[in-house]
Structures are given as C-alpha cells and as structure tokens.
Coordinates of C-alpha atoms in Angstrom, one line a residue:
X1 CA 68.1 145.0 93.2
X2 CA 69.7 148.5 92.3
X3 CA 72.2 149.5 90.0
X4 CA 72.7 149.3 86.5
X5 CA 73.5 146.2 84.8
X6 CA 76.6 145.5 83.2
X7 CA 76.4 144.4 80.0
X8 CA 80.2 143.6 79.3
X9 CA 82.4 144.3 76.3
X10 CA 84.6 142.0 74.5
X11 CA 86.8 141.1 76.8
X12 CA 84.1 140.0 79.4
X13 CA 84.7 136.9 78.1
X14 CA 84.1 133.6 80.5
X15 CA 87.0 132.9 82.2
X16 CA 85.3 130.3 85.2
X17 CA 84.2 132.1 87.8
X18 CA 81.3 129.4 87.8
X19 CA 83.6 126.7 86.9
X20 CA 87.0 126.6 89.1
X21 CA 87.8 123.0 87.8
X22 CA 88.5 124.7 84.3
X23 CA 89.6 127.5 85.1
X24 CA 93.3 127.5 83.6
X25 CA 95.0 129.4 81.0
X26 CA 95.8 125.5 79.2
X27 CA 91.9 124.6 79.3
X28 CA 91.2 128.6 77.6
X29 CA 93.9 128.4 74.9
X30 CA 92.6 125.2 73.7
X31 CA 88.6 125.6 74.3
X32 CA 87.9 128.8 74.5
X33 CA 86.5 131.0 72.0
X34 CA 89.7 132.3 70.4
X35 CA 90.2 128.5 70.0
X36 CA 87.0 127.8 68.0
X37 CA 87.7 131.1 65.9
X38 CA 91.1 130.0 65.4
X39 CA 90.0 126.3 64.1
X40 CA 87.4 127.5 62.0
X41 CA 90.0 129.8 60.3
X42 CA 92.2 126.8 60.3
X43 CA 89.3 124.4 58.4
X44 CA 89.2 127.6 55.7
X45 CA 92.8 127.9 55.2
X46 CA 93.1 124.3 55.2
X47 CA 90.5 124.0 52.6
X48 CA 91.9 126.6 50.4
X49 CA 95.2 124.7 50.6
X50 CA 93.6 122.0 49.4
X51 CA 92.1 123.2 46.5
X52 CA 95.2 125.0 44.9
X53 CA 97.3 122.2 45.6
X54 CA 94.6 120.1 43.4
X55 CA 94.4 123.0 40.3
X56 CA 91.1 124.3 41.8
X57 CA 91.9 127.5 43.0
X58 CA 94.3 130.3 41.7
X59 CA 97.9 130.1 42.2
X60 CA 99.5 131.8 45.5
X61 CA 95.5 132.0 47.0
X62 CA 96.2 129.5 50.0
X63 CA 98.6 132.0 51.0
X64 CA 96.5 134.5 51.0
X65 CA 93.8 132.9 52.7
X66 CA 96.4 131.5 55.3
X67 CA 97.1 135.2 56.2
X68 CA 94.0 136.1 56.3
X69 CA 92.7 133.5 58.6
X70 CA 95.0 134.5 61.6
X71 CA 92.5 134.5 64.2
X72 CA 93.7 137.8 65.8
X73 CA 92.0 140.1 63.1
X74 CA 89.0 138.8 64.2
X75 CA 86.7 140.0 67.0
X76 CA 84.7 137.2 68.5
X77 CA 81.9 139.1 70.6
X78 CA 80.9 140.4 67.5
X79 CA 80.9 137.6 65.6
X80 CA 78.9 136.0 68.0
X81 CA 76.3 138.2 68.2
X82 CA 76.0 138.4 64.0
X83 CA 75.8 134.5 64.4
X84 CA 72.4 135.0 65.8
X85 CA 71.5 135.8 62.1
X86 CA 72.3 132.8 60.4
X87 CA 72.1 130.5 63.5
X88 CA 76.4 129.8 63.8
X89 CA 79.6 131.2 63.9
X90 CA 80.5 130.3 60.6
X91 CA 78.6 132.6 58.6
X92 CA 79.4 136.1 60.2
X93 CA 83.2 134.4 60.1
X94 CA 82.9 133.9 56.1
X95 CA 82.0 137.7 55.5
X96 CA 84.9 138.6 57.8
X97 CA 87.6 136.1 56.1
X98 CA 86.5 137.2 52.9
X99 CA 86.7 140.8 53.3
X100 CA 90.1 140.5 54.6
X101 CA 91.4 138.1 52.2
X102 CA 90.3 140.6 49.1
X103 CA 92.0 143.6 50.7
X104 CA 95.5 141.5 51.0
X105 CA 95.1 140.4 47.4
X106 CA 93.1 143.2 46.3
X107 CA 92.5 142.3 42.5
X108 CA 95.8 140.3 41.9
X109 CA 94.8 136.6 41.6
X110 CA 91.6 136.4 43.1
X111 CA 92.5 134.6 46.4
X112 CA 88.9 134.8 47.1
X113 CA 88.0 132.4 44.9
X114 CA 89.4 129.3 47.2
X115 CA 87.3 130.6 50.4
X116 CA 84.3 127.4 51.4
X117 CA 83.5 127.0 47.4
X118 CA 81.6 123.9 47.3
X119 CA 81.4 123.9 51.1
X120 CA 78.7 124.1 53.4
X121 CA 78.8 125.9 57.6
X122 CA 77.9 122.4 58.6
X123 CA 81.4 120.5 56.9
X124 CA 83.5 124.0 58.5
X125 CA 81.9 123.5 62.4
X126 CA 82.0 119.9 62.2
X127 CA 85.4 119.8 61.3
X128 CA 86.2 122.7 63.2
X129 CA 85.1 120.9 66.6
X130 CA 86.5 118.0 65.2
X131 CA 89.9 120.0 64.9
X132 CA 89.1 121.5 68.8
X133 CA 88.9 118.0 70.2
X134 CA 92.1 116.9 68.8
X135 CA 94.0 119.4 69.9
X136 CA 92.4 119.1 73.6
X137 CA 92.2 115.4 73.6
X138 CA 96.5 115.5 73.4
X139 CA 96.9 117.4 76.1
X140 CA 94.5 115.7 78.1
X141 CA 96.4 112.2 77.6
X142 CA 99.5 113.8 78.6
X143 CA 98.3 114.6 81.8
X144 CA 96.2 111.3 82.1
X145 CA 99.7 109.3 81.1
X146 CA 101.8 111.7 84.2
X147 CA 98.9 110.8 86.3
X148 CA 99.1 106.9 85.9
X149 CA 102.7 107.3 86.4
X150 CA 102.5 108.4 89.8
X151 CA 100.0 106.0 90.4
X152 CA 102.0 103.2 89.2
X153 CA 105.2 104.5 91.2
X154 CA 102.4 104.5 94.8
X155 CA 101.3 101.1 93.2
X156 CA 105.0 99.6 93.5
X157 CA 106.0 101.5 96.6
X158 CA 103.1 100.4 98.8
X159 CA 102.6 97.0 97.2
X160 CA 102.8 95.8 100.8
X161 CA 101.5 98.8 102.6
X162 CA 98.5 97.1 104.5
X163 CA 95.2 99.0 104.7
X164 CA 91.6 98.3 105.1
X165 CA 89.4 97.4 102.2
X166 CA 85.8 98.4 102.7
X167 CA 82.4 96.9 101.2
X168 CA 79.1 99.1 101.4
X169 CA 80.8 101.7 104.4
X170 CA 81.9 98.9 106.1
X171 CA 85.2 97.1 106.5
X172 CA 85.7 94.6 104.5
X173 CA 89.1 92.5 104.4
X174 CA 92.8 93.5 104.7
X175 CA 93.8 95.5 101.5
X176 CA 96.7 96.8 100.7
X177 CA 97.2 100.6 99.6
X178 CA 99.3 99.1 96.4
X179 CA 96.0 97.6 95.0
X180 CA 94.4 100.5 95.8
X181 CA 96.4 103.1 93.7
X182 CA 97.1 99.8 91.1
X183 CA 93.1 100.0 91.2
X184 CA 92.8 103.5 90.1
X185 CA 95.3 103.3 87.8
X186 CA 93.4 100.4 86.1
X187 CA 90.0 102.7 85.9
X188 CA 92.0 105.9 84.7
X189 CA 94.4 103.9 81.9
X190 CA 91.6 102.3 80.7
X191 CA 89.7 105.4 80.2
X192 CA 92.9 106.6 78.9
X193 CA 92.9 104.1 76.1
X194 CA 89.2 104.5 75.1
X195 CA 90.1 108.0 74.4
X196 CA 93.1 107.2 72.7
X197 CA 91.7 105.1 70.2
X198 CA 89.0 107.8 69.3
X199 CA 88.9 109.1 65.9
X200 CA 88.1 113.2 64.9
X201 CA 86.8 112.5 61.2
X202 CA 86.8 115.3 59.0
X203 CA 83.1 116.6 57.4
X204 CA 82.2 117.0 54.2
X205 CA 78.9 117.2 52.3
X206 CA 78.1 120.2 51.0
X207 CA 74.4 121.5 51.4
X208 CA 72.7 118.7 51.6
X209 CA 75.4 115.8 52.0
X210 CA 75.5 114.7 48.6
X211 CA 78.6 116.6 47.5
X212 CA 76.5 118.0 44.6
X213 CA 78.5 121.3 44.4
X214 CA 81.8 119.5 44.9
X215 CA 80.9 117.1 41.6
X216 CA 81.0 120.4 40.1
X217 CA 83.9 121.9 41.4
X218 CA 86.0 119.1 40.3
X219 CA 84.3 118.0 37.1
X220 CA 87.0 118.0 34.2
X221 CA 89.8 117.5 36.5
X222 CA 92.2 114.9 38.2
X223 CA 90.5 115.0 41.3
X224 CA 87.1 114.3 43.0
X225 CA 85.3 115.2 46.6
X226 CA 86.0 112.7 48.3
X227 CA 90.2 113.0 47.3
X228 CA 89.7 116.4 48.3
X229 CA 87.6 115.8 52.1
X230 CA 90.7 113.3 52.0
X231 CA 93.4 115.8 51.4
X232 CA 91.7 118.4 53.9
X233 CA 91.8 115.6 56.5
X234 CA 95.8 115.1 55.8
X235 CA 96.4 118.8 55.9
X236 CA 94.5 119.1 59.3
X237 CA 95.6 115.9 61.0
X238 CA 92.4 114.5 61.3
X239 CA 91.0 110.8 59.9
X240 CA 89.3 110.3 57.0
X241 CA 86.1 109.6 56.9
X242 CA 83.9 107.1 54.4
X243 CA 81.1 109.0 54.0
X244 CA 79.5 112.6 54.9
X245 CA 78.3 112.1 58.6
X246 CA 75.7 115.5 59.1
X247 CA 73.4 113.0 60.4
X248 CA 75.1 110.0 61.8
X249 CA 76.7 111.5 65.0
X250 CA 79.1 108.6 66.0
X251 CA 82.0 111.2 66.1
X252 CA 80.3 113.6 68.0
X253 CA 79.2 110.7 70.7
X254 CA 82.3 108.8 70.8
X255 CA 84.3 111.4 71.9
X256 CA 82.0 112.5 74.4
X257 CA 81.6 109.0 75.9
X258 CA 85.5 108.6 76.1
X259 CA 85.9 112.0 78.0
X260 CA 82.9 111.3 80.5
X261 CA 84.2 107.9 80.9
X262 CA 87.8 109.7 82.2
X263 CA 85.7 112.1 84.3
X264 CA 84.4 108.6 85.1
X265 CA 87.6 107.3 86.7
X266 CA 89.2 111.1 88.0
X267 CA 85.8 111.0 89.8
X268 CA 86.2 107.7 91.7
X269 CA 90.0 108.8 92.7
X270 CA 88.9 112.2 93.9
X271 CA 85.9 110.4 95.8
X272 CA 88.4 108.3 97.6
X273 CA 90.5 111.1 98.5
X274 CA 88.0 112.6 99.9
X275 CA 87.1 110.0 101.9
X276 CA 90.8 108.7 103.4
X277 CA 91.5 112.8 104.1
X278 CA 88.8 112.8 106.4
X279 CA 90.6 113.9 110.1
X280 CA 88.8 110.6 111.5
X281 CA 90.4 108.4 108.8
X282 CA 93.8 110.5 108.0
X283 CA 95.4 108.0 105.6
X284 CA 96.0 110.3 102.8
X285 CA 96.3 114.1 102.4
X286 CA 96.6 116.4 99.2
X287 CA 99.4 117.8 98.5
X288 CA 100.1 121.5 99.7
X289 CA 99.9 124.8 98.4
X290 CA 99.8 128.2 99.1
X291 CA 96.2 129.7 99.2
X292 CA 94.9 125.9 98.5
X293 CA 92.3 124.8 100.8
X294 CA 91.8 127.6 102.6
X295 CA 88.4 128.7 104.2
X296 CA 87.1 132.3 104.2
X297 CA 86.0 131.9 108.2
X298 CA 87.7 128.7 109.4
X299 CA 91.6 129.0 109.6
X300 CA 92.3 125.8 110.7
X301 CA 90.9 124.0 108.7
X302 CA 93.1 122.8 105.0
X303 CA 90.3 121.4 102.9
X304 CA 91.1 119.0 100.0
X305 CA 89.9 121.3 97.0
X306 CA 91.8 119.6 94.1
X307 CA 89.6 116.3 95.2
X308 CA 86.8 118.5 95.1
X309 CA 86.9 120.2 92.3
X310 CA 87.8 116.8 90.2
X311 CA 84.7 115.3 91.7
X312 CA 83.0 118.4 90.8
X313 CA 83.6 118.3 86.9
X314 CA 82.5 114.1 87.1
X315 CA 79.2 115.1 88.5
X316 CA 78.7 117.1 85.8
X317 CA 79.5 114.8 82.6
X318 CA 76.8 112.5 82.4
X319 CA 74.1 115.0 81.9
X320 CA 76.3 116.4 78.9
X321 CA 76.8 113.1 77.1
X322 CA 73.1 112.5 77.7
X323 CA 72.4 116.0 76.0
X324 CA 75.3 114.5 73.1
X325 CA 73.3 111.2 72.4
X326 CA 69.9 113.1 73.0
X327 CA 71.0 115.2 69.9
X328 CA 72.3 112.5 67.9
X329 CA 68.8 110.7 67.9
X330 CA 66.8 114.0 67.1
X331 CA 68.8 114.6 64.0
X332 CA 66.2 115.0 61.7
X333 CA 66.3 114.9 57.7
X334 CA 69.5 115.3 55.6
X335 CA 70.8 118.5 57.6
X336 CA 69.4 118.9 61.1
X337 CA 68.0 121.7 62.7
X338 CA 68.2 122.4 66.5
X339 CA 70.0 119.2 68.2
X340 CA 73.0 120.0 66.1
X341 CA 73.5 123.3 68.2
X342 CA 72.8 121.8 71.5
X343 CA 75.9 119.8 70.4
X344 CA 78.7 122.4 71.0
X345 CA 78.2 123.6 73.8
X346 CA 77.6 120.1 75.6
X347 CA 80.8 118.8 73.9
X348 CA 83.4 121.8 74.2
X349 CA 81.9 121.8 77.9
X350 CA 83.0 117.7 78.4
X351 CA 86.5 119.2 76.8
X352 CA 86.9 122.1 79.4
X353 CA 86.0 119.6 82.6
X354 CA 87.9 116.7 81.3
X355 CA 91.2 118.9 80.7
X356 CA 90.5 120.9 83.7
X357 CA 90.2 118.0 86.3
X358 CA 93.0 116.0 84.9
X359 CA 95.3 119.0 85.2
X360 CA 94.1 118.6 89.1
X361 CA 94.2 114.8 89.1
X362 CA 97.8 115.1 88.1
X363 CA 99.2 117.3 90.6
X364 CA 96.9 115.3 93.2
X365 CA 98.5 111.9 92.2
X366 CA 102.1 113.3 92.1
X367 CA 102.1 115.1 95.3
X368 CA 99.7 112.8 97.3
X369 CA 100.8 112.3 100.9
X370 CA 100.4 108.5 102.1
X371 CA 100.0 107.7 105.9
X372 CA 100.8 103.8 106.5
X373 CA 100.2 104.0 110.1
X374 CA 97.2 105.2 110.3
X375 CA 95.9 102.8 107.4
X376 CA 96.9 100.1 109.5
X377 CA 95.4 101.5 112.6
X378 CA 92.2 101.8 111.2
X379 CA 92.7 98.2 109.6
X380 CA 93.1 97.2 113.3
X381 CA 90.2 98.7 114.4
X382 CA 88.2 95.8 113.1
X383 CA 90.5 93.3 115.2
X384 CA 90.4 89.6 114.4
X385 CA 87.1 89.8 112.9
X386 CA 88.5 90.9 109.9
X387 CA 89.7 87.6 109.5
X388 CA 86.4 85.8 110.3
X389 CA 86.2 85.0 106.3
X390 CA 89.6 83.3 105.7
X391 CA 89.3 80.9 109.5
X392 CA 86.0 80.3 108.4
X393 CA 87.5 78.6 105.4
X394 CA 90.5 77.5 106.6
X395 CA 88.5 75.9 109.9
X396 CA 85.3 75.3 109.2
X397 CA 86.2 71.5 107.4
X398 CA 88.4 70.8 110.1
X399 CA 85.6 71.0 112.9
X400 CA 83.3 67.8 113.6
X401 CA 79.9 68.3 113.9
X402 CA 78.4 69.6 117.4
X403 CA 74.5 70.1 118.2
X404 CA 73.5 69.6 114.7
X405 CA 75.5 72.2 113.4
X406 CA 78.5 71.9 111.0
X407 CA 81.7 73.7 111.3
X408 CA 80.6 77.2 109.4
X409 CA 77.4 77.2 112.0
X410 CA 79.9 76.7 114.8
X411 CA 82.1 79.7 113.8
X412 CA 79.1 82.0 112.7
X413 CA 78.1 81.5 116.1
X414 CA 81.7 82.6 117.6
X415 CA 81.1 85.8 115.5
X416 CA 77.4 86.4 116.7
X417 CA 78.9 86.3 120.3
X418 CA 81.6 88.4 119.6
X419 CA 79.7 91.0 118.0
X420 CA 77.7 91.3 121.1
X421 CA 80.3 92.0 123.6
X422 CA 81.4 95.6 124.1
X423 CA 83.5 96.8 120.9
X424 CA 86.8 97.7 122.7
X425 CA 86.9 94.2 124.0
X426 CA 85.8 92.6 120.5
X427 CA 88.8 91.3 119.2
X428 CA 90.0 89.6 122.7
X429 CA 86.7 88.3 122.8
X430 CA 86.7 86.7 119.3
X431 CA 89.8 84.8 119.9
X432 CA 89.1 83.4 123.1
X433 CA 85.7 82.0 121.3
X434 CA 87.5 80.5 118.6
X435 CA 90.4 79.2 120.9
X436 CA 87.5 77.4 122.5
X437 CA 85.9 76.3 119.5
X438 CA 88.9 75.1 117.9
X439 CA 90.8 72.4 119.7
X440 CA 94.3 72.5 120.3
X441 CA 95.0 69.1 118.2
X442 CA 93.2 70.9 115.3
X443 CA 95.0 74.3 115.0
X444 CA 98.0 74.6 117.0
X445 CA 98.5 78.2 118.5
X446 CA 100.8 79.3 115.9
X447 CA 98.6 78.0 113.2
X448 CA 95.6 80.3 114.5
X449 CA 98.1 83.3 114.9
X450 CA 99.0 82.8 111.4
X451 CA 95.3 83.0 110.5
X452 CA 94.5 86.2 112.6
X453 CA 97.4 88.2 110.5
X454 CA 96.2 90.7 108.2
X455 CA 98.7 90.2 106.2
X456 CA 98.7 86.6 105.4
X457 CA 95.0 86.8 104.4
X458 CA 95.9 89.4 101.3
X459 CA 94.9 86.3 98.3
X460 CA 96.5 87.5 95.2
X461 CA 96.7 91.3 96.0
X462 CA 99.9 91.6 94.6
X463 CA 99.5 90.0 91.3
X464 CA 96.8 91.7 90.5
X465 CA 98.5 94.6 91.0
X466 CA 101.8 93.5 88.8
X467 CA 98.7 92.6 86.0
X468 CA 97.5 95.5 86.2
X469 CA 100.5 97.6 85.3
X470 CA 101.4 95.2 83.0
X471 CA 98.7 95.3 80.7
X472 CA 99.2 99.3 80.0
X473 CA 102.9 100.0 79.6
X474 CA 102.2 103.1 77.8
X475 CA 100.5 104.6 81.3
X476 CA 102.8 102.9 83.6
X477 CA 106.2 104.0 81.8
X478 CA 105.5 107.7 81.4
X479 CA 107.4 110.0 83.0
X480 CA 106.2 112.2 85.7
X481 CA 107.7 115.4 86.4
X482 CA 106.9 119.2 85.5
X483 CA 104.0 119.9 83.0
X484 CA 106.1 120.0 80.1
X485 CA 104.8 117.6 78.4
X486 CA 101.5 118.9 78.7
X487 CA 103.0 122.7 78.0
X488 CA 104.7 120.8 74.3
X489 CA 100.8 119.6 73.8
X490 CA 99.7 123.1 74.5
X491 CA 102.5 124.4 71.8
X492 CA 101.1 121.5 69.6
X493 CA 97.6 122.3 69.7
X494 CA 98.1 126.2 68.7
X495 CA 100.5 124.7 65.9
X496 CA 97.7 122.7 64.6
X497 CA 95.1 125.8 65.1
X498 CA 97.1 128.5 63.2
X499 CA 97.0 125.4 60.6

C-alpha cells in the first residue's frame, strides 16, 4: 500500500523470480533479451554479407556492418520502449545499427548502403526468432540425449528390478522398474526426435511478400531474391525455404508443438517422481543438493523440487501452443497485424520452459536414487491377487463346470471372497480359496506356486524394453556425464548469434 514504486532501470531485467524452472544463466544467454538483440543484429549482418558477396552492396560494407551489429553497443530497455512506436524491436534497432555503422565508416564506402535494403521488419524478426530457436533447440537436445542416457543405463540395470504397475491409482500387475525408466525413455526420445527433425526456415518477402523491392535490388545482375533469402539462410545456418511464409505459420507452430510435446514427456517423468518419492511409497528419491528441497518452516522435510519445477513448466505449455496456433489462424491479409506479436512471447516462453526443465530433468535422471526393496514391498502389498489375471487364464480352461458356472465364474468368485475378508489376511485367504477350487490332479502345488510369483507373470517386459532402446540409438548411446556438452551448445549458440 505505501511506498513509492520502483520503476526499474536497465538492468531490472527479468531474471525468474516468477519462473524458477528457467531460471539459469544457459536459458538467459540463449532467450533472453540480449539474445533476441543479438540475433536480430546477426539477421542484418548476415544480410549485408550476403549482398556484397553477390555485387549488391559496396566493397568491405559487411565488415562494417558486422562491427557494428555487436550486440553490446546496444541498450535493450531503450530499445524496447521506442519499439512501442513502430510496434517491434526491429525498427528502433535499424536507427541504432545504422547510426553506428555510418560513424565506423563515416563517408568511406558507404557501408550503410547494405543495412535491410529490400527488406522488411517482418523477414528480420522472423528470421531472427527463427535464428533464437536454433540456437536453443541444440542445447535442449543435448540435455534431452544426457537425459535418455541415464534412462537407458536404469533401463538395463533394473531390467529385472520387480515393482508394481498401477492402472487408474490402483495396482495393477507386476512391473518391473526397467520398463518403467525404458517407458520414459520411449516418451522423452520420441519427443526428442520430433524436435530434431524440426526445420527454422529463413523469411523473406519484403513489404508485402512479393519480393517486389528485391526484383529491384537485383535487376541487371547475376543474382535474384530468392538466391539471395537462399544465401542468407547458408550464412545463418538455417533451411531454406520455398516461398515467403508471413502468413503461413507452419514454422512458428511446428516448433512450438515439438517443445510442448518434450514438456509433454519431462512432465510425465517428473509426475512419476513425484508420486514414487512419496514417504508412503519411497521407491525413488531425487538426487541431493545443498539448499535443494528445503522448506522455509519445516526442517525435516527434503521436498522433491527438480520434479516439481519440471512438472511446473509442462502445466504451462499447452496454453502457449494454443496461443501459437490461435495466431497462426488469425493471420489476416498479406502481412498480419496483432496475432503476429502474440507470437513471441508465447514461443520464446515454450523455449525458456523447455530448456529450463530439461536442464532439471537431466540432473533428476542422472542422480535418481532407486529403492528395489521397497518397490517390491509395496508390489507385495497386493499379495496373490495380483496374480488373479494370469491363474485366471492359466486355470480357468482347466476347471470343469460346477453350478452352472464355468471356470472364469468359479475363480471370480474366489476373488469376490477374498476381497471380503480382512486385508492383512487377503493373500492367505486367496490361496486357500483357489487351493480349494483347483484340484490337486489339475495344478500340482508347485505349479500354483509358480503362478503366484510375481515374477513369472512379467509377459514380454523385457523385450519391450530391449525395443525400446533399440529403436533410438542416438538417445540411448549418448554419453552422460558433466554438462559439457550442453556448455559446447551454449558456446555454439553465441557463435551462431555474433553471426
């Protein structure tokens, strides 16, 4: 109620107070604001690389440009707040770049001459996000490809590590934890691939998408628009595209259904977790670290925040692919008007949870404490009964007929009466009923033993398992270890940006 408000300065910047999942310096360098700066220098310098390369601009300007488009000259706040004048970033940016690319050539060779000619804010931003995504969407898959590692490693090392599988709450059938973590390796290297297989098209157009002012550009020489939107996309490292897309926003959604679909998997894994860390369950436990899972009034107690806050950021991504395809269909005319700016923040926002909660997913997976005793003490908690399906068809044919009923009736009915003796005495119950339904001469004693075992009623657990691995040997076969690999994408991505 009192006090004066703080209206920030340039370094006020949003750094996730809000947002915990994405709160990392990795997720900032790559997403943040610096980063859109820096890949909208990076489509300009690009550009103007282009165009002297191809005899458009003047000798030695791409240089210039290139210098001039470091992102660090640049202050962000205040070219966001001067974006409100033209309605994006790119505007405000051009009387920037071009200011500083005159006073490093002054009047030598008229480096200013290569800066967005024939371009339009639309093909820079596009591109630009295009150019963000890329960069994010490598470091993501290093992290996904660690993370199905150490899933595939807990895959083969419990492959006979019995458990409890359950169906709506309840238990279900003996499981084995190797299905399991074979299971979420299946969900999170399919994801993986999706997002692999995604392409970041470069835009071009011009004003209205007819490349009107890049016929000119290039009339008289050896070279046309669409060579040059070709050259721009070689220079950047992104993929050609066929056509100007400021309409058609198949880029735009197919990358934001390929990160929601990860947050899709990271979110059934955390969920899980969540779940089997429960004190009454116990079978897993995140790993630990200092300050993690701490409470601010309950000492005690070691909460599984790396679960949480990957569930958190799945929550989250449907609503922002909705707002991504609820754009796409209001893009109206040649050159849209507000859907296309709902886009970036939706999209960067997918970017920043997806990289966040696989950063989290990682260290989960790698560290992830596995309990095989209490898995199977809660597996025995069910008793016999969890058998009930395999006797019943292993039995049932073998029964004749009694009181009208047929040999599934006859064992349903040893279940009914089992279930309603007390529980602690269930599973004693159930086999004294089915010893006295099943004669002696029909199922010797070892024969029923043999049936009651959790482990002999496990159908073809482990090859689905082996299938599983098998069919994504570029997941299963990466190696695990520190976060270099994601630190070389990191060094990669800034590479790309200072294009």
């Amino acid at each position: 109620m009192g006090g004066a408000v703080h209206f920030g300065t340039a370094a006020d910047g949003d750094v996730g107070l809000l947002s915990p999942v994405s709160a990392s310096p990795l997720v900032t360098a790559l997403t943040g604001d610096f980063a859109v700066l820096a890949a909208i220098l990076a489509v300009e310098s690009g550009w103007a690389a282009v165009l002297e390369k191809a005899g458009l601009a003047p000798a030695g300007s791409a240089a210039v440009v290139a210098s001039a488009a470091e992102a660090g000259r640049y202050d962000a706040a205040d070219i966001a707040l001067r974006a409100r004048g033209g309605g994006n970033p790119v505007i405000p940016l051009l009387v920037d770049l071009r200011k500083q690319v005159t006073a490093l050539d002054g009047a030598r060779i008229g480096a200013v001459k290569a800066v967005h000619t024939s371009l339009t804010s639309q093909d820079v931003l596009d591109t630009a996000l295009m150019l963000l995504a890329r960069n994010t969407v490598e470091a993501l898959l290093a992290d996904l490809k660690g993370t199905t590692a150490a899933l595939a490693a807990l895959a083969e090392k419990h492959a006979d590590t019995l458990c409890v599988a359950r169906s709506l709450t309840q238990h279900a059938l003996p499981y084995t934890f190797g299905l399991r973590s074979a299971q979420w390796f299946h969900g999170l290297a399919t994801a993986g691939q999706q997002l692999g297989n995604v392409h970041f098209p470069v835009q071009f157009g011009g004003a209205a998408g007819t490349l009107a002012a890049g016929t000119v550009l290039t009339a008289g020489s050896a070279t046309n628009p669409f060579d040059l939107a070709g050259a721009l996309g070689r220079q950047l490292g992104l993929a050609a595209a066929p056509a100007p897309w400021h309409t058609n926003r198949l880029a735009i959604t197919s990358v934001g259904h390929a990160l929601a679909s990860v947050l899709d998997a990271c979110g059934k894994i955390a969920a899980d977790v969540l779940f089997l860390s429960r004190p009454e369950v116990a079978e897993l436990a995140e790993p630990r670290g200092a300050g993690r899972g701490v409470s601010s009034a309950m000492p005690q107690k070691q909460n599984p925040v790396l679960s949480v806050l990957i569930r958190s950021a799945a929550l989250q991504a449907p609503q922002l692919v909705a707002q991504l395809h609820l754009a796409a269909a209001n893009f109206n005319d040649e050159r849209p008007d507000a859907a296309w700016h709902t886009e970036w923040p939706a999209l960067r926002q997918l970017l920043r949870l997806a990289l966040g909660a696989a950063g989290h997913l990682r260290e989960l997976a790698e560290g992830l404490q596995v309990f095989p005793d209490a898995m199977r003490r809660n597996l025995d908690l069910a008793g016999p009964l969890l058998l009930a399906e395999g006797v019943g068809a292993a039995v049932a044919p073998l029964l004749a007929e009694q009181d009208g009923r047929n040999g599934k009736q006859q064992l349903q009915a040893v279940v009914d009466r089992t279930l309603q003796a007390p529980a602690a005495g269930q599973a004693d119950t159930y086999r004294r009923l089915l010893r006295e339904a099943v004669p002696a001469e029909t199922l010797s004693d070892g024969q029923l033993a043999e049936l009651l075992d959790p482990a002999s009623y496990l159908g073809q657990a482990a090859e689905i398992a082996r299938r599983i691995l098998a069919a994504f040997p570029d997941f299963e076969l990466f190696a695990p270890g520190s976060s270099a690999d994601t630190n070389s994408a990191h060094n990669d991505a800034n590479g790309a940006n200072r294009g």
